[in-house]
Short mmCIF file of C-alpha atoms in Angstrom, two decimals:
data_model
loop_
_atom_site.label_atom_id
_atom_site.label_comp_id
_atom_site.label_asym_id
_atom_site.label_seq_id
_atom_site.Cartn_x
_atom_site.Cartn_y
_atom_site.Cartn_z
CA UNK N 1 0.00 0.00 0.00
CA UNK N 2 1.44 3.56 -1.07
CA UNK N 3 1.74 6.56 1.26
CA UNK N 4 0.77 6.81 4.90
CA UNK N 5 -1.72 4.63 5.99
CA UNK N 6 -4.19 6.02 7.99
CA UNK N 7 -5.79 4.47 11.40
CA UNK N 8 -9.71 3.51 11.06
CA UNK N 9 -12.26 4.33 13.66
CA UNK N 10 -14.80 2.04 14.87
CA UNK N 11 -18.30 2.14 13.54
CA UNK N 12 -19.57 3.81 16.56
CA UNK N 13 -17.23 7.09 15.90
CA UNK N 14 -18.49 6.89 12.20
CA UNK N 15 -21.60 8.75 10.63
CA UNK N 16 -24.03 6.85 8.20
CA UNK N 17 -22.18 5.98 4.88
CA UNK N 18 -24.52 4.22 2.14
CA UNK N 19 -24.14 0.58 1.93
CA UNK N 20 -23.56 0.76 -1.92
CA UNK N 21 -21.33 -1.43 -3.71
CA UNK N 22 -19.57 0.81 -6.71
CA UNK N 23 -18.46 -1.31 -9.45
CA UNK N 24 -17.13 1.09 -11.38
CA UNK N 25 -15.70 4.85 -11.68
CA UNK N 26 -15.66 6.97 -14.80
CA UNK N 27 -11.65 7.50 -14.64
CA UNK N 28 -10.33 7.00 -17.77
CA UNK N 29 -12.39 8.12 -20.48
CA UNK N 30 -12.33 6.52 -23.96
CA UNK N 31 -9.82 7.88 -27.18
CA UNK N 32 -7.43 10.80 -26.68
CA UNK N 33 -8.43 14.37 -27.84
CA UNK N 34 -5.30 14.86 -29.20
CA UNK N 35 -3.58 12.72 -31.54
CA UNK N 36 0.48 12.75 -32.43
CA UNK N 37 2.43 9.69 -33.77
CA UNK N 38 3.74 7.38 -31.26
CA UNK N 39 7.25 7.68 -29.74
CA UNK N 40 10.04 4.85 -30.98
CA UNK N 41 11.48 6.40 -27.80
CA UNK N 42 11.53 3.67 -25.12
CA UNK N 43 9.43 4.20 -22.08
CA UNK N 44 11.79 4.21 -19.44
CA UNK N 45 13.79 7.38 -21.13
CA UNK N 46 10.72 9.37 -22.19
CA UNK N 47 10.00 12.64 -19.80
CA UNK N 48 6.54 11.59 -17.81
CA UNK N 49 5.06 14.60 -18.98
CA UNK N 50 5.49 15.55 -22.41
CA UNK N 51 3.82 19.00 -23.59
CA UNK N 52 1.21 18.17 -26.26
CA UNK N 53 -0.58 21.22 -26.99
CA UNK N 54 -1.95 24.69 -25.59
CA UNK N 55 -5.48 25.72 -26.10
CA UNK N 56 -6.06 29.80 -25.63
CA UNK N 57 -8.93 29.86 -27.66
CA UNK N 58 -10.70 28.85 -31.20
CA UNK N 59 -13.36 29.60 -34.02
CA UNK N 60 -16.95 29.49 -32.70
CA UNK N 61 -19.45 27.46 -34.21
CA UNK N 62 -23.02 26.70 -34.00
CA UNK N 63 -24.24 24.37 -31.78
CA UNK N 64 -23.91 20.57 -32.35
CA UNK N 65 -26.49 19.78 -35.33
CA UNK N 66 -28.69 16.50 -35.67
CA UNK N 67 -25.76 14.45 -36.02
CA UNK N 68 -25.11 13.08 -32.68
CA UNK N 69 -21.91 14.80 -31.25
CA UNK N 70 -21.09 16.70 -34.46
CA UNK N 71 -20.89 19.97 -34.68
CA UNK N 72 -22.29 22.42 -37.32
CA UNK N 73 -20.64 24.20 -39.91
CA UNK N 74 -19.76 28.03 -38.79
CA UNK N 75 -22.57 29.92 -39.93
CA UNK N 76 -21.04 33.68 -39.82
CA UNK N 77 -22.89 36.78 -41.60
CA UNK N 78 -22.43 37.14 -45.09
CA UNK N 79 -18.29 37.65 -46.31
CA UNK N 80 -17.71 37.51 -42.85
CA UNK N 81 -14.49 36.06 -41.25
CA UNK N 82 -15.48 33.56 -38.47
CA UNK N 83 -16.18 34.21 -35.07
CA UNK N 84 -12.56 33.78 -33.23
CA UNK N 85 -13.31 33.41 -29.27
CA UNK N 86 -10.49 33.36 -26.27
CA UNK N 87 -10.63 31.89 -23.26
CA UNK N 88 -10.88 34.46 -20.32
CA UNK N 89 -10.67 31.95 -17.34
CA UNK N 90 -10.79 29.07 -17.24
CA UNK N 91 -12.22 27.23 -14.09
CA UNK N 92 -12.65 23.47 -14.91
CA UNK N 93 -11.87 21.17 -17.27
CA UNK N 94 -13.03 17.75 -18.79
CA UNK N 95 -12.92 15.47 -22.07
CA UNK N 96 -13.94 12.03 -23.73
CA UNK N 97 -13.47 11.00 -27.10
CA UNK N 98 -12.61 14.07 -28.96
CA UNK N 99 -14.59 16.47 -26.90
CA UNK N 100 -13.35 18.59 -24.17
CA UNK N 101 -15.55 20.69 -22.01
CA UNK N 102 -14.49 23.82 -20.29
CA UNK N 103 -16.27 25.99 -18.05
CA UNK N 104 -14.71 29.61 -18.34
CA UNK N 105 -16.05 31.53 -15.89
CA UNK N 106 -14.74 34.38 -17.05
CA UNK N 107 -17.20 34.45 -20.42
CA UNK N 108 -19.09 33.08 -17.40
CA UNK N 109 -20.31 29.94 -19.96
CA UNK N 110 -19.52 26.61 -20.49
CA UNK N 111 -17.67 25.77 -24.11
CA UNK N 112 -17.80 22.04 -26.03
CA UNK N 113 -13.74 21.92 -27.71
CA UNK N 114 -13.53 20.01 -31.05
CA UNK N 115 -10.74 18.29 -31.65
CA UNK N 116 -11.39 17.08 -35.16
CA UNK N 117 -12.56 20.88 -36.18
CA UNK N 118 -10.19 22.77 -34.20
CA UNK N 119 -13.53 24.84 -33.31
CA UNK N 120 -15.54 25.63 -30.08
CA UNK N 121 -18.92 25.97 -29.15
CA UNK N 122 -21.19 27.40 -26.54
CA UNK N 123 -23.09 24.19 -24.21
CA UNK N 124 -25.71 25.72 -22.81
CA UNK N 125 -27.20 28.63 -21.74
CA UNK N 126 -26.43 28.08 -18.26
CA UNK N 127 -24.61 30.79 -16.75
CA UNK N 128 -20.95 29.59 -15.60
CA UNK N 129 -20.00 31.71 -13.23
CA UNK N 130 -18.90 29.17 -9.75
CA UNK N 131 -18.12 25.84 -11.63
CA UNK N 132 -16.11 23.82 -9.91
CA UNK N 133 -16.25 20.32 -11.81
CA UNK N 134 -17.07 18.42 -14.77
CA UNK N 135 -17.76 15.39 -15.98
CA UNK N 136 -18.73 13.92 -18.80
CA UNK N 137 -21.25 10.61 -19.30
CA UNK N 138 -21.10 7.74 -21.70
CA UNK N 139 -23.61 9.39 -23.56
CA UNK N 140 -21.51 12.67 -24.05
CA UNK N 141 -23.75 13.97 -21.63
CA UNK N 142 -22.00 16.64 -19.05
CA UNK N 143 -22.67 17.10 -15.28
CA UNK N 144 -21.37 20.59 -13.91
CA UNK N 145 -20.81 21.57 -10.79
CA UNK N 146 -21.84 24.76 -9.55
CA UNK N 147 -20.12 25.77 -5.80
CA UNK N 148 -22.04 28.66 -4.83
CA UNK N 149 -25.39 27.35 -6.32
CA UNK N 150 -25.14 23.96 -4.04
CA UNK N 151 -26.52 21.94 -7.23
CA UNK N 152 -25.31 19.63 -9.46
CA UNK N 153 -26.67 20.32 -13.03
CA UNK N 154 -26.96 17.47 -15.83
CA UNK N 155 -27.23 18.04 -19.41
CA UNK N 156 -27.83 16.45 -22.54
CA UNK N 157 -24.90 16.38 -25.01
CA UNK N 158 -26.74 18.66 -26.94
CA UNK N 159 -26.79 21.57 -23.86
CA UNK N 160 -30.26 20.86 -22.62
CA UNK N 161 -30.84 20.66 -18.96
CA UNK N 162 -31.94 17.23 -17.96
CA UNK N 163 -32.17 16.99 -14.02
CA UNK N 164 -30.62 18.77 -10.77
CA UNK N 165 -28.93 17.36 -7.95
CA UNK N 166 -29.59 18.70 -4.40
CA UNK N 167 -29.84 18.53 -1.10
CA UNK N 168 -30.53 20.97 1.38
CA UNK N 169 -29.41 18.83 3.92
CA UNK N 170 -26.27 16.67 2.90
CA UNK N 171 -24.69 19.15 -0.11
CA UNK N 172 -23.93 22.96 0.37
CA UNK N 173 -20.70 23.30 -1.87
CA UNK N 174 -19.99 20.76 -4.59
CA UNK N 175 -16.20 20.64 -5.44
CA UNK N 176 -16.29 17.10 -7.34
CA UNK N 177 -18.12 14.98 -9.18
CA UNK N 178 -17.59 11.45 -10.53
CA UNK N 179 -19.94 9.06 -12.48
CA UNK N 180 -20.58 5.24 -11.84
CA UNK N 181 -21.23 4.35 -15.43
CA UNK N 182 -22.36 1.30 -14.81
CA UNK N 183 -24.99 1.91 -12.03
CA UNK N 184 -26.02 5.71 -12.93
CA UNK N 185 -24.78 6.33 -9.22
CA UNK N 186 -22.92 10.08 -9.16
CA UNK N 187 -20.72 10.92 -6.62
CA UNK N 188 -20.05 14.68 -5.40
CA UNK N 189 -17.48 15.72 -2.87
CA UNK N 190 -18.86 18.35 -1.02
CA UNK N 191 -16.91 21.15 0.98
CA UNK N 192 -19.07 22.90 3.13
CA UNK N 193 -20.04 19.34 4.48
CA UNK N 194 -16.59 17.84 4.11
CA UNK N 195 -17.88 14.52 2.47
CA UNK N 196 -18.70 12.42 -0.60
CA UNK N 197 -22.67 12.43 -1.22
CA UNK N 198 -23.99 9.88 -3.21
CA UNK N 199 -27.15 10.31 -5.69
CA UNK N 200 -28.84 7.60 -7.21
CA UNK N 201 -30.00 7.58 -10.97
CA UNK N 202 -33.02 9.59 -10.34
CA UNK N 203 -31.40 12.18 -8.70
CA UNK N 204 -32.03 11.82 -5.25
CA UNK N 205 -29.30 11.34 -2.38
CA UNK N 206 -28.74 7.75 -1.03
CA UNK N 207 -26.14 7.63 1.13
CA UNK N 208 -22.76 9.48 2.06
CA UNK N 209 -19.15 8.68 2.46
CA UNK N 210 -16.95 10.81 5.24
CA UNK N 211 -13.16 10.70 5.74
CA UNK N 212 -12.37 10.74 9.60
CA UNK N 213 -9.14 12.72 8.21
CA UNK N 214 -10.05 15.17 5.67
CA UNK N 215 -11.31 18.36 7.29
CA UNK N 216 -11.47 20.70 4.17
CA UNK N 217 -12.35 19.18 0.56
CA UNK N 218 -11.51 20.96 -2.37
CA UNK N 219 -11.05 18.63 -4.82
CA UNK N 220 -11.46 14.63 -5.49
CA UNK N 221 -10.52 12.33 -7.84
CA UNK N 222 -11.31 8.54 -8.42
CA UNK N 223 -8.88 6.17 -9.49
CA UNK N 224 -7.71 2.41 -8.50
CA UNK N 225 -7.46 2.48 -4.75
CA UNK N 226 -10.96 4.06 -4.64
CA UNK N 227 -11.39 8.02 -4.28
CA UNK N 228 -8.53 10.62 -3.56
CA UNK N 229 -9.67 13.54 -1.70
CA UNK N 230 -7.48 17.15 -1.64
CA UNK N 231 -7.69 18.30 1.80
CA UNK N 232 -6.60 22.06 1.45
CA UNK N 233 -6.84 22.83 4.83
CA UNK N 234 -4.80 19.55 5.95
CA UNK N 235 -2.54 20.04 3.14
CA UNK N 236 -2.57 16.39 2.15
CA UNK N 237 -4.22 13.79 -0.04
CA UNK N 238 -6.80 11.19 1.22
CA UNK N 239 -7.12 8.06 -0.26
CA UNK N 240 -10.71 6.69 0.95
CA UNK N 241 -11.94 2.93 -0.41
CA UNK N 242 -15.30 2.82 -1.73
CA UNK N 243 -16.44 1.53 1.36
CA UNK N 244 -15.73 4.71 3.04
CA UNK N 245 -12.88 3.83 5.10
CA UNK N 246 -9.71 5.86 5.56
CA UNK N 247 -6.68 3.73 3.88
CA UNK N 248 -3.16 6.18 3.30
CA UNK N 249 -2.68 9.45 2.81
CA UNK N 250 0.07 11.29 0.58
CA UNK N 251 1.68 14.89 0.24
CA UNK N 252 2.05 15.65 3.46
CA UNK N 253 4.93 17.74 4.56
CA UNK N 254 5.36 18.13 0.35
CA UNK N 255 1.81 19.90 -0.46
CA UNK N 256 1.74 23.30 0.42
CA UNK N 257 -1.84 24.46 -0.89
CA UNK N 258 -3.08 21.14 -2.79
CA UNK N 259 -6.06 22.60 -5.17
CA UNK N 260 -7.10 19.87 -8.11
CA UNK N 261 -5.96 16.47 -8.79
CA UNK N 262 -6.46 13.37 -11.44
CA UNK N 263 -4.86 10.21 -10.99
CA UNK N 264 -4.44 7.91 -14.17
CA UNK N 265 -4.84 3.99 -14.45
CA UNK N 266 -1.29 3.30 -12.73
CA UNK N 267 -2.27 4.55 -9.94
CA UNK N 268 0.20 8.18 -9.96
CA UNK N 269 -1.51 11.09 -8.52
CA UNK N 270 -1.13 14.42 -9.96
CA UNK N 271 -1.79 17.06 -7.66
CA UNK N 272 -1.97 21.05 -8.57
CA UNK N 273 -0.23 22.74 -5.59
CA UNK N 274 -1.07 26.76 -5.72
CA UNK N 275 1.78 27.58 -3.83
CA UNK N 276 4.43 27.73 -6.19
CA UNK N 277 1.88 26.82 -9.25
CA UNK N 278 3.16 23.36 -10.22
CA UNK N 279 2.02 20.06 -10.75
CA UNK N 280 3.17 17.51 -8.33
CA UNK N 281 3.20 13.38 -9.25
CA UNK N 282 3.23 10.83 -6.12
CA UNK N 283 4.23 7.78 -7.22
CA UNK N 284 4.24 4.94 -4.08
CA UNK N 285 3.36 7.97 -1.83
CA UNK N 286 6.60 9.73 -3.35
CA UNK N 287 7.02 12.85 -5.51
CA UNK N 288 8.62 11.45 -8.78
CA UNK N 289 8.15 14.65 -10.69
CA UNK N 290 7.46 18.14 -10.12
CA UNK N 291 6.71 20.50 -13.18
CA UNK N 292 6.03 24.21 -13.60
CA UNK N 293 7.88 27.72 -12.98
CA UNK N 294 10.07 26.10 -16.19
CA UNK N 295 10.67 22.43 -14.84
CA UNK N 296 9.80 20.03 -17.58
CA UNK N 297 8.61 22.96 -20.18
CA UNK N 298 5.55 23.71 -18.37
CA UNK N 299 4.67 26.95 -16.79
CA UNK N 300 0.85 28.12 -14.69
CA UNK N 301 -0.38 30.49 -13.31
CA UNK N 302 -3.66 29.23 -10.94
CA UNK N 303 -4.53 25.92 -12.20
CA UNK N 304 -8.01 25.61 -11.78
CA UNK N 305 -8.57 22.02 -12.53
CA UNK N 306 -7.06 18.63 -13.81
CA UNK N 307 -8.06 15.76 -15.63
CA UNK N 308 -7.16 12.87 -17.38
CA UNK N 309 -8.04 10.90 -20.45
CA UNK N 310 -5.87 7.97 -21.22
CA UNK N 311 -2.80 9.03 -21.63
CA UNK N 312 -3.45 12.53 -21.63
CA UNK N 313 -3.59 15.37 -18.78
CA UNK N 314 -5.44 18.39 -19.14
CA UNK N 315 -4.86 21.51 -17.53
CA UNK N 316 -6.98 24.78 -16.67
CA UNK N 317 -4.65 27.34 -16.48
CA UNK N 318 -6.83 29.89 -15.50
CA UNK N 319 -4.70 33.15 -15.07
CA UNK N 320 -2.96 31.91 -18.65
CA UNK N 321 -5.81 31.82 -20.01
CA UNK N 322 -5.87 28.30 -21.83
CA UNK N 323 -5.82 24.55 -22.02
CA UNK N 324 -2.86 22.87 -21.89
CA UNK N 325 -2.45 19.08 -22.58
CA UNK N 326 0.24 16.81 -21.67
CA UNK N 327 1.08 12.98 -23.02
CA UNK N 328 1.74 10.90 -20.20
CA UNK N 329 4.46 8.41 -20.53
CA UNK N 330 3.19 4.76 -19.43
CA UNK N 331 5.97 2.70 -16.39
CA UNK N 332 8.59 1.16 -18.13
CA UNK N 333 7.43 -2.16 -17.51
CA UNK N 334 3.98 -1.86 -14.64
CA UNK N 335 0.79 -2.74 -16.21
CA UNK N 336 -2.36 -0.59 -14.95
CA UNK N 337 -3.54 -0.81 -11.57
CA UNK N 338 -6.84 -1.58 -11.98
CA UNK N 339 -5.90 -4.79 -14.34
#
């Protein structure tokens, strides 16, 4: 077991978690948005982070037409050169197949990216102004969270509202969100309550998971030891199983002001630290890498929000002002932890 493990209380000190078995996480979403040819470099001597691309803006288009997930041609006025938009800030990120979502609260909106046009367009109507998280169905359908609403929104790929998650009583401040494909099930990480709450398919809470460490969320993650929780305030990492118990922690004495995190299918957890605006990777509970103010050709300012697809990292950059992708190299020789 990587990191620090952490003591369990009995069931007595504990508060109600929901008895749900969760058979799967949406982690690693299918196909990479961007594509380059392969390295003939061998894995052990490529740089774990490789810049890929960087996204400041694109062409607008229409909304997606009547071909599912496509998007329309740009329909500008007359002679007219098409619409060019940047992004402003960018406040959470999130992709699958050759889509990436961004919530810019700046434009205070959320944008579709696409890959194979090069081209964005605007989601919804829904006014983007406290996202915190995205995520993105099987269905190409996109949950948002909004912090200072308290709600959860769900919409169709096309940008139409669907359903609302809420709870006057268990969520106040969602900071994460991850989907159980399989069972509809979404989890939200919620910081003014400082735990996981769990909504069924319909939309209703059934249950809640609560660290006995964590005592400020700000972030969460899922990957294959069950779901990693930034605890700002602790300045640490908090691995909790999908049972809800406490098993290691990481970062501590390393993380000075952890903010966003992703972990990818070996199990190496990339934390944003604000402090000193880098990008920290535990690997065993270690840092193996550190990159930003230069190291490894990366630079932020405020990253706002990670995620990963594949091989492929994702970065809102707010005070840049862009996207920037990174091509993660795989272990020379491990095979994925959740094999």
């Amino acid at each position: 077991m990587s990191g620090k493990t952490v003591s369990k209380g009995s069931g007595a000190e504990r508060r109600f978690r929901a008895g749900v078995v969760l058979t799967s996480l949406c982690l690693c979403l299918s196909a990479c948005a961007v594509s380059e040819p392969v390295s003939d470099v061998p894995a052990a001597n490529r740089p774990l982070l490789a810049p890929s691309s960087t996204i400041t803006g694109a062409r607008l288009y229409a909304p997606p037409g009547p071909v599912f997930g496509a998007l329309a041609r740009p329909v500008p006025p007359a002679a007219a050169a098409p619409t060019y938009l940047n992004f402003l800030a960018p406040s959470a990120v999130a992709a699958r197949n050759n889509a990436m979502y961004v919530a810019d609260i700046g434009h205070r909106q959320l944008l579709r990216y696409d890959a194979a046009y090069m081209a964005l367009s605007r989601f919804s109507d829904y006014p983007a102004a406290s996202v915190s998280a995205l995520a993105v169905g099987p269905d190409m359908s996109l949950y948002v969270a909004d912090a200072d609403a308290g709600r959860v929104m769900h919409f169709s790929w096309d940008g139409r509202l669907l359903q609302g998650f809420s709870s006057d009583t268990a969520m106040g401040r969602p900071v994460g969100i991850l989907l159980n494909d399989a069972s509809g099930q979404v989890l939200v990480a919620d910081n003014l309550y400082n735990h996981v709450v769990i909504f069924n398919s319909l939309g209703r809470p059934s249950g809640t998971l609560k660290s006995l460490r964590t005592r400020s969320l700000a972030a969460m993650a899922g990957g294959p030891d069950g779901l990693y929780l930034v605890d700002r305030l602790g300045r640490e990492v908090v691995v909790m199983g999908l049972d809800g118990e406490d098993r290691y922690v990481l970062g501590g004495g390393v993380l000075k002001d952890p903010a966003a995190i992703a972990v990818d299918g070996f199990n190496r957890v990339f934390v944003a630290d604000a402090f000193d605006d880098s990008i920290k990777v535990f690997v065993d509970g270690e840092v193996a890498a550190s990159f930003g103010a230069g190291q490894g050709g990366a630079s932020f300012n405020r990253i706002a929000s990670l995620f990963i697809e594949r091989d492929i990292l994702y970065v809102a950059d707010s005070m840049n002002r862009r996207i920037q992708t990174f091509r993660i190299a795989p272990p020379a020789t491990a095979r994925p932890a959740n094999e």
